[in-house]
Amino acid sequence: MPQIAAPRGTRDILPDEFAARRWLLDAHSAVAESFGYRGIETPIIESSELFSRGVGTDTDIVEKQMFTFDDRGGRSLTLRPEGTAGSLRAVVGAHLDQEIRPVRVHYAGPFFRAERPQAGRQHQFTQVGIECIGESSPALDAEIIEVAWQFYKALGITGIQLQVNSLGSASDRVRYRAALVAYYTPLEASLCDDCRRRLHTNPLRLLDCKRDARFVEGAPLLWDSLDRPSRDHFTAVLRDLEAAGIEAIRNDRLVRGLDYYSDTVFEFWHDVLQGAQGSLGGGGRYDGLAELLGFPATPATGYALGVERTLMVARALGTIPQAPAAADVLVCSVEPAEADAAAGIARLIRAAGTRTVLDVAERRLDRKLRGAGRIGTRVAVIVGENEVAGDSAVVRDLDGHSQQTVPIAELAATVTRILGGAS
Ligand code: AMP
């Protein structure tokens, strides 16, 4: 029978990588919480409308990349392709923003997009993100960028490039759309099919088309369509970033692939990632999204960072800490007759807070001890006939290659002492 493999575009996370991810996820929670963000979790399946209305029907994500299916009652559900729409629905739906403003939340979890799988681009991937909901201050746009910046710093990742731009307000974009249509209409015959259609539905999307990138250079600049308040907002963000010591590169063409953004948008890039893999993460302000989802107008800003791509960069830079050994102590019996005594001793050492594995295999003692070396434990506790009779066990320091016979009552303390470095 053929063996069953993981579905295309998905990956198993094996123990060494699991440890690296936990290191990253813990760092993100710790940094976000140091800024007052609190954890949330939202469903992995959402009503498809959340994304068609929130992310936008003319975006690549909604048009081509969603895993959508009907439930048994014929309702259309989608595996979430991004976390902002769900987080906003959760926070505003529960009226959290009526108690405190802004509401600061962070999240981590799996997301799904049917993109062509390649390095750094999967069907199932992981994002960490934060959302700051209920206030429109530019200081909060700068704050969320600073959270991401501190997160990369906590991981030891240097060489991050931050690109920023402003999409302005809804009325700025109406002006800009008109300018784009005027520019692209004479080129219409040379555009790809997607762009020709989007020229009439959502011309902003033409700026992030990979196929028609050659036309982008001559396109009108968004900045020229921004009114005074929008420019002031963006200027304040740039000033706050500078004050925080964060170098920002202005990219006039940065529009991001989702419809819900307004004013500040940004992306993080790193040279380690090749062009096809894209950005490390990104985000921006999305003041119009709540209304698109049927909620009262609520200003908000946030980001999402790709966990797998961030780990690729951390791996290339050598900043991932070595995965810890599975356990610190291995307990084994010399003969099967002492197996119960060994199990009791393992329980005792574990109860004292030390990670302990019990070797239950029926094999020779020297092979069990070699196994301890492979697991990476530093101490072996051996129970033989004499030890059972004497209420004791042999404690072997596998690093120092010394051993001693210790009464059971002193076992846990002895093991702790050896692990603490003072044998
Ligand atoms: P986006 O929501 O498109 O801005 O994505 C934010 C981040 O999530 C990206 O910068 C990537 O790091 C990551 N990401 C997005 N799509 C994928 C994917 N298909 N596979 C792996 N990571 C992804």
Coordinates of C-alpha atoms and ligand atoms in Angstrom, one line a residue:
M1 CA 0.0 0.0 0.0
P2 CA 1.4 3.5 -0.8
Q3 CA 2.4 5.5 2.3
I4 CA 0.3 8.5 3.2
A5 CA 2.2 11.8 2.9
A6 CA 1.4 15.2 4.4
P7 CA -0.8 17.2 2.0
R8 CA 0.9 19.3 -0.6
G9 CA 2.0 22.7 0.7
T10 CA 2.0 21.5 4.4
R11 CA 4.8 20.5 6.6
D12 CA 5.2 18.4 9.8
I13 CA 7.0 20.3 12.6
L14 CA 9.4 17.7 14.1
P15 CA 10.7 18.2 17.7
D16 CA 13.9 20.2 16.9
E17 CA 11.9 22.6 14.8
F18 CA 9.1 22.7 17.3
A19 CA 11.6 23.9 19.9
A20 CA 12.7 26.7 17.5
R21 CA 9.1 27.7 16.9
R22 CA 8.4 27.8 20.6
W23 CA 11.4 30.0 21.1
L24 CA 10.0 32.4 18.4
L25 CA 6.4 32.3 19.6
D26 CA 7.5 32.9 23.3
A27 CA 9.6 35.8 22.2
H28 CA 6.7 37.3 20.3
S29 CA 4.3 37.0 23.2
A30 CA 6.8 38.4 25.6
V31 CA 7.6 41.4 23.4
A32 CA 3.9 42.1 22.6
E33 CA 3.0 41.8 26.3
S34 CA 5.8 44.2 27.3
F35 CA 3.8 46.8 25.3
G36 CA 0.5 45.8 27.0
Y37 CA -0.9 43.5 24.3
R38 CA -3.0 40.6 25.5
G39 CA -3.4 37.2 23.8
I40 CA -6.5 36.2 21.8
E41 CA -7.4 33.2 19.7
T42 CA -10.1 33.2 17.0
P43 CA -11.5 30.3 14.9
I44 CA -9.5 28.8 12.1
I45 CA -12.6 28.4 10.0
E46 CA -14.6 31.5 9.4
S47 CA -17.6 32.5 7.3
S48 CA -16.3 33.2 3.8
E49 CA -18.0 36.5 3.8
L50 CA -15.6 37.8 6.4
F51 CA -12.8 37.7 3.8
S52 CA -14.8 38.6 0.7
R53 CA -16.1 41.7 2.4
G54 CA -13.0 42.4 4.6
V55 CA -10.0 41.5 2.4
G56 CA -11.8 42.4 -0.9
T57 CA -13.1 40.3 -3.8
D58 CA -10.5 41.7 -6.3
T59 CA -7.5 40.6 -4.2
D60 CA -5.3 37.7 -5.1
I61 CA -6.1 36.1 -1.7
V62 CA -9.9 36.1 -2.2
E63 CA -9.9 35.4 -6.0
K64 CA -7.3 32.6 -6.1
Q65 CA -6.0 31.5 -2.7
M66 CA -8.8 30.6 -0.3
F67 CA -9.6 27.1 0.8
T68 CA -13.4 27.4 0.8
F69 CA -16.0 24.7 1.3
D70 CA -19.6 24.4 2.2
D71 CA -20.5 23.0 5.6
R72 CA -23.3 20.4 6.0
G73 CA -25.9 23.2 6.1
G74 CA -24.7 24.7 2.8
R75 CA -23.0 27.7 4.5
S76 CA -19.7 28.8 2.9
L77 CA -16.7 28.5 5.2
T78 CA -13.1 29.4 4.6
L79 CA -9.9 28.3 6.3
R80 CA -8.6 31.7 7.4
P81 CA -6.0 33.2 5.0
E82 CA -5.2 36.1 7.4
G83 CA -5.8 37.2 11.0
T84 CA -6.9 40.8 11.0
A85 CA -10.5 40.4 9.9
G86 CA -11.2 37.7 12.5
S87 CA -9.4 39.6 15.3
L88 CA -11.3 42.7 14.6
R89 CA -14.6 40.8 14.4
A90 CA -13.8 39.2 17.8
V91 CA -12.8 42.4 19.6
V92 CA -15.5 44.7 18.2
G93 CA -18.2 42.0 18.3
A94 CA -17.5 41.6 22.0
H95 CA -17.6 45.4 22.5
L96 CA -14.1 45.2 24.1
D97 CA -13.4 48.6 22.6
Q98 CA -16.2 50.2 24.6
E99 CA -14.4 49.4 27.9
I100 CA -10.8 50.4 27.0
R101 CA -9.5 52.2 23.9
P102 CA -7.4 51.1 22.2
V103 CA -7.7 47.4 22.7
R104 CA -4.3 45.8 22.2
V105 CA -4.3 42.1 21.3
H106 CA -1.7 39.6 20.0
Y107 CA -2.2 36.2 18.3
A108 CA -0.3 33.3 16.8
G109 CA -1.6 30.4 14.7
P110 CA -2.0 28.7 11.4
F111 CA -3.2 30.4 8.2
F112 CA -4.0 29.0 4.8
R113 CA -3.5 30.2 1.2
A114 CA -3.5 28.1 -2.0
E115 CA -0.4 29.6 -3.4
R116 CA 2.1 27.5 -5.5
P117 CA 4.2 25.8 -2.8
Q118 CA 7.9 26.6 -2.8
A119 CA 10.5 27.5 -0.1
G120 CA 8.9 30.1 2.2
R121 CA 5.5 29.7 0.5
Q122 CA 3.1 27.1 1.8
H123 CA -0.6 26.2 1.8
Q124 CA -0.5 26.1 5.6
F125 CA 1.8 28.6 7.3
T126 CA 2.0 30.3 10.7
Q127 CA 1.7 34.0 11.6
V128 CA 2.2 36.0 14.7
G129 CA 0.4 39.3 14.8
I130 CA -0.9 42.2 16.9
E131 CA -3.9 44.5 16.5
C132 CA -4.4 47.8 18.2
I133 CA -8.1 48.6 17.9
G134 CA -10.1 51.8 18.6
E135 CA -7.8 54.8 18.1
S136 CA -6.5 56.5 15.0
S137 CA -3.4 58.1 16.4
P138 CA -0.3 57.9 14.2
A139 CA 1.7 57.1 17.4
L140 CA 0.0 53.7 17.4
D141 CA 1.1 53.0 13.8
A142 CA 4.7 53.7 15.0
E143 CA 4.0 51.6 18.2
I144 CA 3.1 48.5 16.3
I145 CA 6.2 48.8 14.1
E146 CA 8.3 49.2 17.2
V147 CA 6.8 46.0 18.6
A148 CA 7.8 44.1 15.5
W149 CA 11.2 45.7 15.6
Q150 CA 11.8 44.6 19.2
F151 CA 10.6 41.1 18.3
Y152 CA 13.2 40.8 15.6
K153 CA 15.8 42.2 18.0
A154 CA 14.8 39.6 20.7
L155 CA 15.5 36.9 18.1
G156 CA 18.9 38.3 17.3
I157 CA 17.9 39.1 13.7
T158 CA 19.8 42.0 12.3
G159 CA 19.6 43.5 8.8
I160 CA 15.8 43.9 8.8
Q161 CA 14.7 46.4 6.2
L162 CA 11.5 48.3 7.0
Q163 CA 9.6 49.8 4.1
V164 CA 6.7 52.3 4.7
N165 CA 4.2 54.1 2.7
S166 CA 0.8 55.9 3.1
L167 CA -2.3 54.9 1.3
G168 CA -4.1 58.0 2.6
S169 CA -7.8 58.2 3.4
A170 CA -10.7 56.8 1.3
S171 CA -11.2 60.2 -0.5
D172 CA -7.5 60.4 -1.3
R173 CA -7.8 57.0 -2.9
V174 CA -10.7 58.0 -5.0
R175 CA -8.5 60.7 -6.4
Y176 CA -5.6 58.4 -6.8
R177 CA -7.8 55.7 -8.5
A178 CA -8.8 58.3 -11.1
A179 CA -5.1 59.2 -11.7
L180 CA -4.3 55.5 -12.1
V181 CA -7.2 54.8 -14.5
A182 CA -6.0 57.8 -16.6
Y183 CA -2.5 56.4 -16.7
Y184 CA -3.4 52.7 -17.4
T185 CA -6.3 53.1 -19.8
P186 CA -4.0 53.9 -22.9
L187 CA -2.0 50.8 -21.9
E188 CA -5.0 48.5 -21.5
A189 CA -4.3 46.3 -24.5
S190 CA -0.9 45.4 -23.1
L191 CA -2.1 44.5 -19.6
C192 CA -2.5 41.0 -18.3
D193 CA -6.1 39.6 -18.0
D194 CA -6.2 40.3 -14.2
C195 CA -5.0 43.8 -14.6
R196 CA -7.4 44.6 -17.4
R197 CA -10.3 43.5 -15.2
R198 CA -9.0 45.2 -12.1
L199 CA -8.5 48.4 -14.0
H200 CA -12.3 48.8 -13.8
T201 CA -12.9 47.2 -10.4
N202 CA -9.8 48.1 -8.2
P203 CA -7.0 49.8 -10.1
L204 CA -4.8 50.0 -6.9
R205 CA -4.2 46.3 -7.3
L206 CA -2.3 46.9 -10.6
L207 CA 0.6 48.2 -8.5
D208 CA 1.3 44.8 -7.0
C209 CA 0.8 42.8 -10.2
K210 CA 4.0 40.7 -10.8
R211 CA 3.4 40.3 -14.6
D212 CA 2.8 44.0 -15.3
A213 CA 5.5 45.3 -13.0
R214 CA 7.2 47.2 -15.9
F215 CA 4.4 49.7 -16.1
V216 CA 4.5 50.5 -12.4
E217 CA 7.5 52.8 -12.7
G218 CA 5.7 55.4 -14.7
A219 CA 2.4 55.3 -12.7
P220 CA 1.3 58.4 -10.8
L221 CA 2.5 58.6 -7.1
L222 CA 0.1 58.0 -4.3
W223 CA 1.7 60.8 -2.3
D224 CA 0.6 63.4 -4.9
S225 CA -3.1 62.4 -4.2
L226 CA -2.9 62.7 -0.4
D227 CA -4.5 65.6 1.3
R228 CA -3.1 67.6 4.2
P229 CA -4.4 65.5 7.1
S230 CA -3.1 62.3 5.5
R231 CA 0.3 63.7 4.9
D232 CA 0.4 65.0 8.5
H233 CA -0.5 61.6 9.8
F234 CA 2.3 59.9 7.8
T235 CA 4.8 62.6 8.8
A236 CA 4.0 62.0 12.4
V237 CA 4.5 58.2 12.0
L238 CA 7.9 58.8 10.4
R239 CA 8.9 61.2 13.2
D240 CA 7.9 58.7 15.9
L241 CA 9.9 55.9 14.2
E242 CA 12.9 58.1 14.1
A243 CA 12.5 59.0 17.7
A244 CA 12.4 55.2 18.5
G245 CA 15.6 54.7 16.5
I246 CA 14.0 52.7 13.8
E247 CA 15.2 53.3 10.2
A248 CA 12.3 53.4 7.8
I249 CA 12.7 53.4 4.0
R250 CA 9.9 55.1 2.1
N251 CA 8.5 53.0 -0.8
D252 CA 6.0 55.0 -2.8
R253 CA 4.8 51.8 -4.5
L254 CA 4.0 49.8 -1.5
V255 CA 0.2 49.1 -1.5
R256 CA 0.0 45.6 0.1
G257 CA -2.2 42.9 -1.3
L258 CA -5.3 43.4 0.8
D259 CA -8.0 46.0 0.3
Y260 CA -8.7 47.1 3.9
Y261 CA -5.6 49.2 4.5
S262 CA -5.6 53.0 4.7
D263 CA -2.9 55.6 5.7
T264 CA 0.2 53.8 7.0
V265 CA 1.3 50.5 5.4
F266 CA 4.6 48.8 6.0
E267 CA 6.6 45.6 5.2
F268 CA 9.7 44.0 6.7
W269 CA 12.2 42.5 4.3
H270 CA 15.5 40.7 4.7
D271 CA 18.3 39.9 2.2
V272 CA 18.3 36.2 3.2
L273 CA 14.9 35.7 1.6
Q274 CA 14.9 35.6 -2.2
G275 CA 12.4 37.7 -4.2
A276 CA 9.9 34.9 -4.8
Q277 CA 9.6 34.3 -1.0
G278 CA 8.5 37.9 -0.5
S279 CA 8.4 39.8 2.7
L280 CA 9.0 38.7 6.3
G281 CA 5.9 40.4 7.4
G282 CA 3.8 43.5 7.1
G283 CA 0.8 45.4 8.2
G284 CA -0.8 48.8 8.5
R285 CA -3.8 50.9 9.4
Y286 CA -7.3 49.6 8.5
D287 CA -9.7 52.2 9.7
G288 CA -12.4 51.2 7.2
L289 CA -12.5 47.4 7.9
A290 CA -15.0 47.4 10.8
E291 CA -17.7 49.1 8.7
L292 CA -17.1 46.6 5.8
L293 CA -17.8 43.9 8.3
G294 CA -21.1 45.6 9.5
F295 CA -19.7 47.1 12.7
P296 CA -19.6 50.7 13.8
A297 CA -16.6 52.6 12.3
T298 CA -13.6 51.7 14.4
P299 CA -10.0 52.8 13.6
A300 CA -7.3 50.2 14.0
T301 CA -3.8 49.2 13.1
G302 CA -1.8 46.0 13.2
Y303 CA 0.7 43.6 11.6
A304 CA 1.2 39.9 10.7
L305 CA 4.6 38.3 10.5
G306 CA 5.4 35.0 8.9
V307 CA 6.8 32.5 11.4
E308 CA 8.4 30.1 8.8
R309 CA 10.1 32.9 6.9
T310 CA 11.4 34.5 10.1
L311 CA 12.8 31.1 11.2
M312 CA 14.5 30.8 7.7
V313 CA 16.3 34.1 8.4
A314 CA 17.1 33.2 12.0
R315 CA 18.5 29.9 10.8
A316 CA 20.6 31.6 8.2
L317 CA 22.0 34.0 10.7
G318 CA 22.6 31.3 13.3
T319 CA 20.5 32.9 16.1
I320 CA 18.3 29.9 16.9
P321 CA 19.3 28.4 20.3
Q322 CA 20.2 24.7 20.4
A323 CA 17.1 22.6 21.0
P324 CA 17.2 21.3 24.6
A325 CA 17.7 17.6 25.3
A326 CA 14.4 15.6 25.7
A327 CA 15.2 15.1 29.4
D328 CA 18.0 15.6 32.0
V329 CA 17.8 12.2 33.7
L330 CA 17.5 8.6 32.4
V331 CA 16.4 6.0 34.9
C332 CA 16.9 2.3 34.1
S333 CA 17.0 -1.0 35.8
V334 CA 19.8 -3.6 35.4
E335 CA 17.3 -6.5 35.1
P336 CA 13.5 -6.6 34.5
A337 CA 13.1 -7.6 38.1
E338 CA 14.0 -4.1 39.2
A339 CA 11.7 -2.4 36.6
D340 CA 9.0 -1.4 39.2
A341 CA 11.6 0.1 41.5
A342 CA 13.1 2.1 38.6
A343 CA 9.6 3.4 37.7
G344 CA 9.1 4.6 41.3
I345 CA 12.4 6.3 41.3
A346 CA 11.7 8.1 38.0
R347 CA 8.4 9.4 39.6
L348 CA 10.3 10.7 42.6
I349 CA 12.8 12.6 40.5
R350 CA 10.2 14.0 38.2
A351 CA 8.1 15.1 41.2
A352 CA 11.1 17.2 42.3
G353 CA 10.9 19.1 39.0
T354 CA 13.5 17.3 36.9
R355 CA 12.7 16.1 33.4
T356 CA 13.1 12.3 33.6
V357 CA 12.7 9.4 31.1
L358 CA 12.3 5.9 32.1
D359 CA 14.0 3.2 30.0
V360 CA 11.7 0.3 29.9
A361 CA 13.4 -1.7 27.2
E362 CA 14.7 -5.2 28.0
R363 CA 18.3 -4.8 26.8
R364 CA 21.8 -4.7 28.3
L365 CA 22.7 -1.9 30.7
D366 CA 25.5 -0.6 28.5
R367 CA 23.1 -0.2 25.6
K368 CA 20.7 1.6 27.8
L369 CA 23.4 4.0 28.9
R370 CA 24.4 4.6 25.3
G371 CA 20.7 5.5 24.6
A372 CA 21.0 8.1 27.4
G373 CA 23.8 9.7 25.5
R374 CA 21.7 9.9 22.4
I375 CA 18.8 11.5 24.2
G376 CA 21.3 14.0 25.6
T377 CA 20.6 13.3 29.3
R378 CA 23.3 14.3 31.7
V379 CA 22.6 11.9 34.5
A380 CA 21.7 8.2 34.6
V381 CA 20.1 6.6 37.6
I382 CA 20.6 2.8 37.7
V383 CA 18.7 0.4 39.9
G384 CA 20.0 -3.1 40.3
E385 CA 19.4 -6.0 42.8
N386 CA 21.8 -4.6 45.4
E387 CA 20.2 -1.1 45.2
V388 CA 16.7 -2.4 45.6
A389 CA 17.8 -4.3 48.7
G390 CA 19.6 -1.2 50.1
D391 CA 16.9 1.4 49.3
S392 CA 19.4 3.2 47.1
A393 CA 20.3 3.8 43.5
V394 CA 23.5 4.4 41.5
V395 CA 23.7 8.0 40.2
R396 CA 26.1 8.4 37.2
D397 CA 27.2 11.8 36.0
L398 CA 27.5 11.2 32.3
D399 CA 29.4 14.4 31.7
G400 CA 31.9 14.0 34.6
H401 CA 32.0 10.2 34.2
S402 CA 31.8 9.7 38.0
Q403 CA 29.2 7.6 39.9
Q404 CA 28.0 7.2 43.5
T405 CA 25.5 5.1 45.4
V406 CA 22.9 7.3 46.9
P407 CA 20.0 6.5 49.4
I408 CA 16.6 7.0 47.8
A409 CA 15.8 9.8 50.3
E410 CA 18.7 11.9 49.0
L411 CA 18.3 10.9 45.3
A412 CA 16.3 13.9 44.0
A413 CA 18.6 16.4 45.8
T414 CA 21.8 14.7 44.5
V415 CA 20.5 14.7 40.9
T416 CA 19.5 18.4 41.2
R417 CA 22.9 19.2 42.5
I418 CA 24.7 17.5 39.6
L419 CA 22.4 19.1 37.1
G420 CA 23.1 22.5 38.8
G421 CA 26.8 22.0 38.0
A422 CA 28.0 21.3 41.6
S423 CA 28.6 17.6 41.8
Ligands
AMP1 P1 0.4 39.1 4.4 O1 -0.7 38.9 5.3 O2 0.2 38.6 3.0 O3 1.1 40.4 4.5 O4 1.5 38.1 5.0 C1 2.3 38.4 6.2 C2 3.4 37.4 6.2 O5 2.9 36.1 6.3 C3 4.3 37.4 5.0 O6 5.2 38.4 5.0 C4 4.9 36.0 5.1 O7 6.0 36.0 6.0 C5 3.8 35.2 5.7 N1 3.1 34.5 4.6 C6 2.1 34.9 3.8 N2 1.7 34.0 2.9 C7 2.5 32.9 3.2 C8 2.6 31.6 2.6 N3 1.8 31.2 1.6 N4 3.6 30.8 3.1 C9 4.4 31.1 4.1 N5 4.3 32.4 4.7 C10 3.4 33.2 4.2

